[in-house]
Amino acid sequence: MEVMAVTAVYDLDDNTAVLVGVMGAVSMIAIFVVWFGAWYLGRRLQTAIDELSDTQSDLHQLLDDLPVAVLRLDEVGKISSANSEAVVLTGRSIDDLLGRGFLSMIGDADRDSVTERWQPFNIGHGLLAGPVPSDLAGGDLGAGSGRVGPRDPV
């Protein structure tokens, strides 16, 4: 059996050659435009991240400077941050507070009352399940030794 090599010679007319050249140039321009767009968006994203970081730092400083204890809770009710007044109020270090369940910080005598008053906040879903009771608006979660909220003026 004999194998024959087949070669094709393309004879491009002038219009086809120009068209192929233009398509190549347009493709190169499109690649550059996409690269530049990605570079520009990357710079904008980095700027936004830097601004968010600065804002978060300012917020942490603001919360730390407040004259009241502030505990930030995650969606399951565990302490995710605390300010210096929370450290003074609880007598625990920030590292000791982080990761603790909020209700574990309440004395046994007051835990049921605080739990009952906490229910409208629907912890775990991050949404209010109903109206906030008027006595919670002032920050006082009830009488007793486990009072949570703003401290009484000295």
PDB file of C-alpha atoms in Angstrom:
ATOM      1  CA  MET A   1       0.000   0.000   0.000  1.00  0.00           C
ATOM      2  CA  GLU A   2       1.345   3.314  -1.003  1.00  0.00           C
ATOM      3  CA  VAL A   3       1.085   6.387   1.271  1.00  0.00           C
ATOM      4  CA  MET A   4       0.731   9.703  -0.387  1.00  0.00           C
ATOM      5  CA  ALA A   5       1.450  12.963   1.273  1.00  0.00           C
ATOM      6  CA  VAL A   6      -1.166  15.590   0.718  1.00  0.00           C
ATOM      7  CA  THR A   7      -0.178  19.192   0.952  1.00  0.00           C
ATOM      8  CA  ALA A   8      -2.492  22.075   0.565  1.00  0.00           C
ATOM      9  CA  VAL A   9      -1.460  25.455  -0.588  1.00  0.00           C
ATOM     10  CA  TYR A  10      -3.805  28.256   0.287  1.00  0.00           C
ATOM     11  CA  ASP A  11      -3.860  31.096  -2.064  1.00  0.00           C
ATOM     12  CA  LEU A  12      -5.292  33.975  -0.042  1.00  0.00           C
ATOM     13  CA  ASP A  13      -6.512  36.957  -1.882  1.00  0.00           C
ATOM     14  CA  ASP A  14      -5.726  40.426  -0.548  1.00  0.00           C
ATOM     15  CA  ASN A  15      -9.112  40.898   1.178  1.00  0.00           C
ATOM     16  CA  THR A  16      -8.798  37.645   3.122  1.00  0.00           C
ATOM     17  CA  ALA A  17      -5.279  38.482   4.260  1.00  0.00           C
ATOM     18  CA  VAL A  18      -6.435  41.914   5.468  1.00  0.00           C
ATOM     19  CA  LEU A  19      -9.409  40.344   7.232  1.00  0.00           C
ATOM     20  CA  VAL A  20      -7.185  37.814   9.047  1.00  0.00           C
ATOM     21  CA  GLY A  21      -4.816  40.615  10.051  1.00  0.00           C
ATOM     22  CA  VAL A  22      -7.655  42.775  11.356  1.00  0.00           C
ATOM     23  CA  MET A  23      -9.119  39.850  13.321  1.00  0.00           C
ATOM     24  CA  GLY A  24      -5.701  39.212  14.883  1.00  0.00           C
ATOM     25  CA  ALA A  25      -5.339  42.882  15.855  1.00  0.00           C
ATOM     26  CA  VAL A  26      -8.867  42.993  17.291  1.00  0.00           C
ATOM     27  CA  SER A  27      -8.127  39.834  19.289  1.00  0.00           C
ATOM     28  CA  MET A  28      -4.957  41.370  20.728  1.00  0.00           C
ATOM     29  CA  ILE A  29      -6.836  44.549  21.663  1.00  0.00           C
ATOM     30  CA  ALA A  30      -9.595  42.474  23.318  1.00  0.00           C
ATOM     31  CA  ILE A  31      -7.013  40.550  25.344  1.00  0.00           C
ATOM     32  CA  PHE A  32      -5.416  43.822  26.475  1.00  0.00           C
ATOM     33  CA  VAL A  33      -8.810  45.343  27.407  1.00  0.00           C
ATOM     34  CA  VAL A  34      -9.739  42.266  29.470  1.00  0.00           C
ATOM     35  CA  TRP A  35      -6.330  42.270  31.202  1.00  0.00           C
ATOM     36  CA  PHE A  36      -6.588  46.000  31.962  1.00  0.00           C
ATOM     37  CA  GLY A  37     -10.152  45.595  33.282  1.00  0.00           C
ATOM     38  CA  ALA A  38      -9.063  42.776  35.590  1.00  0.00           C
ATOM     39  CA  TRP A  39      -6.073  44.829  36.792  1.00  0.00           C
ATOM     40  CA  TYR A  40      -8.291  47.873  37.443  1.00  0.00           C
ATOM     41  CA  LEU A  41     -10.935  45.838  39.319  1.00  0.00           C
ATOM     42  CA  GLY A  42      -8.184  44.181  41.364  1.00  0.00           C
ATOM     43  CA  ARG A  43      -6.868  47.596  42.416  1.00  0.00           C
ATOM     44  CA  ARG A  44     -10.385  48.789  43.306  1.00  0.00           C
ATOM     45  CA  LEU A  45     -10.991  45.619  45.320  1.00  0.00           C
ATOM     46  CA  GLN A  46      -7.722  46.075  47.211  1.00  0.00           C
ATOM     47  CA  THR A  47      -8.628  49.705  47.943  1.00  0.00           C
ATOM     48  CA  ALA A  48     -12.042  48.623  49.249  1.00  0.00           C
ATOM     49  CA  ILE A  49     -10.421  45.935  51.426  1.00  0.00           C
ATOM     50  CA  ASP A  50      -7.962  48.483  52.840  1.00  0.00           C
ATOM     51  CA  GLU A  51     -10.770  50.948  53.594  1.00  0.00           C
ATOM     52  CA  LEU A  52     -12.831  48.208  55.250  1.00  0.00           C
ATOM     53  CA  SER A  53      -9.859  47.214  57.376  1.00  0.00           C
ATOM     54  CA  ASP A  54      -9.367  50.838  58.463  1.00  0.00           C
ATOM     55  CA  THR A  55     -13.074  51.188  59.279  1.00  0.00           C
ATOM     56  CA  GLN A  56     -13.037  47.944  61.254  1.00  0.00           C
ATOM     57  CA  SER A  57      -9.993  49.129  63.191  1.00  0.00           C
ATOM     58  CA  ASP A  58     -11.731  52.440  63.945  1.00  0.00           C
ATOM     59  CA  LEU A  59     -14.843  50.575  65.104  1.00  0.00           C
ATOM     60  CA  HIS A  60     -12.802  48.334  67.418  1.00  0.00           C
ATOM     61  CA  GLN A  61     -11.123  51.431  68.875  1.00  0.00           C
ATOM     62  CA  LEU A  62     -14.505  53.136  69.331  1.00  0.00           C
ATOM     63  CA  LEU A  63     -15.979  50.086  71.096  1.00  0.00           C
ATOM     64  CA  ASP A  64     -12.900  49.733  73.291  1.00  0.00           C
ATOM     65  CA  ASP A  65     -13.157  53.376  74.352  1.00  0.00           C
ATOM     66  CA  LEU A  66     -16.824  53.133  75.396  1.00  0.00           C
ATOM     67  CA  PRO A  67     -17.429  53.498  79.147  1.00  0.00           C
ATOM     68  CA  VAL A  68     -19.731  50.434  79.127  1.00  0.00           C
ATOM     69  CA  ALA A  69     -19.063  46.741  78.636  1.00  0.00           C
ATOM     70  CA  VAL A  70     -19.587  45.541  75.065  1.00  0.00           C
ATOM     71  CA  LEU A  71     -19.636  41.878  74.081  1.00  0.00           C
ATOM     72  CA  ARG A  72     -20.125  40.936  70.431  1.00  0.00           C
ATOM     73  CA  LEU A  73     -21.796  37.574  69.922  1.00  0.00           C
ATOM     74  CA  ASP A  74     -21.719  35.303  66.902  1.00  0.00           C
ATOM     75  CA  GLU A  75     -24.803  33.681  65.415  1.00  0.00           C
ATOM     76  CA  VAL A  76     -24.882  30.920  68.052  1.00  0.00           C
ATOM     77  CA  GLY A  77     -24.455  33.206  71.064  1.00  0.00           C
ATOM     78  CA  LYS A  78     -20.714  32.754  71.659  1.00  0.00           C
ATOM     79  CA  ILE A  79     -18.586  35.796  72.479  1.00  0.00           C
ATOM     80  CA  SER A  80     -16.541  36.830  69.438  1.00  0.00           C
ATOM     81  CA  SER A  81     -15.078  40.081  70.832  1.00  0.00           C
ATOM     82  CA  ALA A  82     -15.112  42.138  74.000  1.00  0.00           C
ATOM     83  CA  ASN A  83     -13.961  45.618  74.979  1.00  0.00           C
ATOM     84  CA  SER A  84     -11.819  46.628  77.957  1.00  0.00           C
ATOM     85  CA  GLU A  85     -14.866  47.475  80.105  1.00  0.00           C
ATOM     86  CA  ALA A  86     -16.169  43.920  79.571  1.00  0.00           C
ATOM     87  CA  VAL A  87     -12.847  42.669  80.929  1.00  0.00           C
ATOM     88  CA  VAL A  88     -13.238  44.895  83.995  1.00  0.00           C
ATOM     89  CA  LEU A  89     -16.897  43.917  84.494  1.00  0.00           C
ATOM     90  CA  THR A  90     -16.334  40.161  84.209  1.00  0.00           C
ATOM     91  CA  GLY A  91     -12.883  39.965  85.767  1.00  0.00           C
ATOM     92  CA  ARG A  92     -11.750  37.748  82.868  1.00  0.00           C
ATOM     93  CA  SER A  93      -9.193  38.375  80.144  1.00  0.00           C
ATOM     94  CA  ILE A  94     -10.329  38.922  76.570  1.00  0.00           C
ATOM     95  CA  ASP A  95      -8.792  35.572  75.604  1.00  0.00           C
ATOM     96  CA  ASP A  96     -10.816  33.894  78.351  1.00  0.00           C
ATOM     97  CA  LEU A  97     -14.033  35.570  77.155  1.00  0.00           C
ATOM     98  CA  LEU A  98     -13.645  34.701  73.466  1.00  0.00           C
ATOM     99  CA  GLY A  99     -15.543  31.575  72.469  1.00  0.00           C
ATOM    100  CA  ARG A 100     -17.559  31.427  75.697  1.00  0.00           C
ATOM    101  CA  GLY A 101     -21.317  31.162  75.504  1.00  0.00           C
ATOM    102  CA  PHE A 102     -22.966  34.417  76.591  1.00  0.00           C
ATOM    103  CA  LEU A 103     -25.414  32.676  78.925  1.00  0.00           C
ATOM    104  CA  SER A 104     -22.539  30.908  80.690  1.00  0.00           C
ATOM    105  CA  MET A 105     -21.502  34.365  81.933  1.00  0.00           C
ATOM    106  CA  ILE A 106     -24.845  34.853  83.734  1.00  0.00           C
ATOM    107  CA  GLY A 107     -25.270  33.665  87.301  1.00  0.00           C
ATOM    108  CA  ASP A 108     -27.496  30.628  87.912  1.00  0.00           C
ATOM    109  CA  ALA A 109     -30.080  32.716  89.782  1.00  0.00           C
ATOM    110  CA  ASP A 110     -30.575  35.044  86.805  1.00  0.00           C
ATOM    111  CA  ARG A 111     -30.027  32.675  83.870  1.00  0.00           C
ATOM    112  CA  ASP A 112     -33.709  31.765  83.390  1.00  0.00           C
ATOM    113  CA  SER A 113     -34.764  35.421  83.445  1.00  0.00           C
ATOM    114  CA  VAL A 114     -32.053  36.452  80.988  1.00  0.00           C
ATOM    115  CA  THR A 115     -32.821  33.497  78.720  1.00  0.00           C
ATOM    116  CA  GLU A 116     -36.505  34.426  78.694  1.00  0.00           C
ATOM    117  CA  ARG A 117     -35.722  38.052  77.878  1.00  0.00           C
ATOM    118  CA  TRP A 118     -33.197  36.968  75.245  1.00  0.00           C
ATOM    119  CA  GLN A 119     -35.772  34.976  73.239  1.00  0.00           C
ATOM    120  CA  PRO A 120     -37.147  37.960  71.245  1.00  0.00           C
ATOM    121  CA  PHE A 121     -33.714  38.339  69.668  1.00  0.00           C
ATOM    122  CA  ASN A 122     -33.907  34.846  68.125  1.00  0.00           C
ATOM    123  CA  ILE A 123     -30.205  34.178  68.550  1.00  0.00           C
ATOM    124  CA  GLY A 124     -29.000  31.787  65.886  1.00  0.00           C
ATOM    125  CA  HIS A 125     -30.863  33.529  63.086  1.00  0.00           C
ATOM    126  CA  GLY A 126     -29.651  37.080  63.620  1.00  0.00           C
ATOM    127  CA  LEU A 127     -33.158  38.505  63.284  1.00  0.00           C
ATOM    128  CA  LEU A 128     -35.674  39.773  65.761  1.00  0.00           C
ATOM    129  CA  ALA A 129     -38.517  37.321  66.214  1.00  0.00           C
ATOM    130  CA  GLY A 130     -40.802  40.012  67.609  1.00  0.00           C
ATOM    131  CA  PRO A 131     -40.817  43.433  69.193  1.00  0.00           C
ATOM    132  CA  VAL A 132     -38.096  44.232  71.703  1.00  0.00           C
ATOM    133  CA  PRO A 133     -39.590  44.498  75.183  1.00  0.00           C
ATOM    134  CA  SER A 134     -39.480  48.094  76.443  1.00  0.00           C
ATOM    135  CA  ASP A 135     -37.418  47.131  79.502  1.00  0.00           C
ATOM    136  CA  LEU A 136     -34.657  45.816  77.198  1.00  0.00           C
ATOM    137  CA  ALA A 137     -34.363  49.105  75.352  1.00  0.00           C
ATOM    138  CA  GLY A 138     -32.553  50.623  78.343  1.00  0.00           C
ATOM    139  CA  GLY A 139     -30.086  47.753  78.557  1.00  0.00           C
ATOM    140  CA  ASP A 140     -31.299  46.411  81.924  1.00  0.00           C
ATOM    141  CA  LEU A 141     -31.998  42.692  81.743  1.00  0.00           C
ATOM    142  CA  GLY A 142     -33.555  42.426  85.171  1.00  0.00           C
ATOM    143  CA  ALA A 143     -32.770  42.678  88.825  1.00  0.00           C
ATOM    144  CA  GLY A 144     -30.265  40.484  90.553  1.00  0.00           C
ATOM    145  CA  SER A 145     -26.546  39.993  90.857  1.00  0.00           C
ATOM    146  CA  GLY A 146     -26.172  38.980  87.198  1.00  0.00           C
ATOM    147  CA  ARG A 147     -27.343  42.320  85.791  1.00  0.00           C
ATOM    148  CA  VAL A 148     -26.189  42.801  82.229  1.00  0.00           C
ATOM    149  CA  GLY A 149     -26.133  46.168  80.538  1.00  0.00           C
ATOM    150  CA  PRO A 150     -24.873  49.635  81.346  1.00  0.00           C
ATOM    151  CA  ARG A 151     -23.425  49.967  84.819  1.00  0.00           C
ATOM    152  CA  ASP A 152     -25.064  52.225  87.364  1.00  0.00           C
ATOM    153  CA  PRO A 153     -23.406  55.657  87.550  1.00  0.00           C
ATOM    154  CA  VAL A 154     -20.667  55.807  90.162  1.00  0.00           C
TER     155      VAL A 154
END
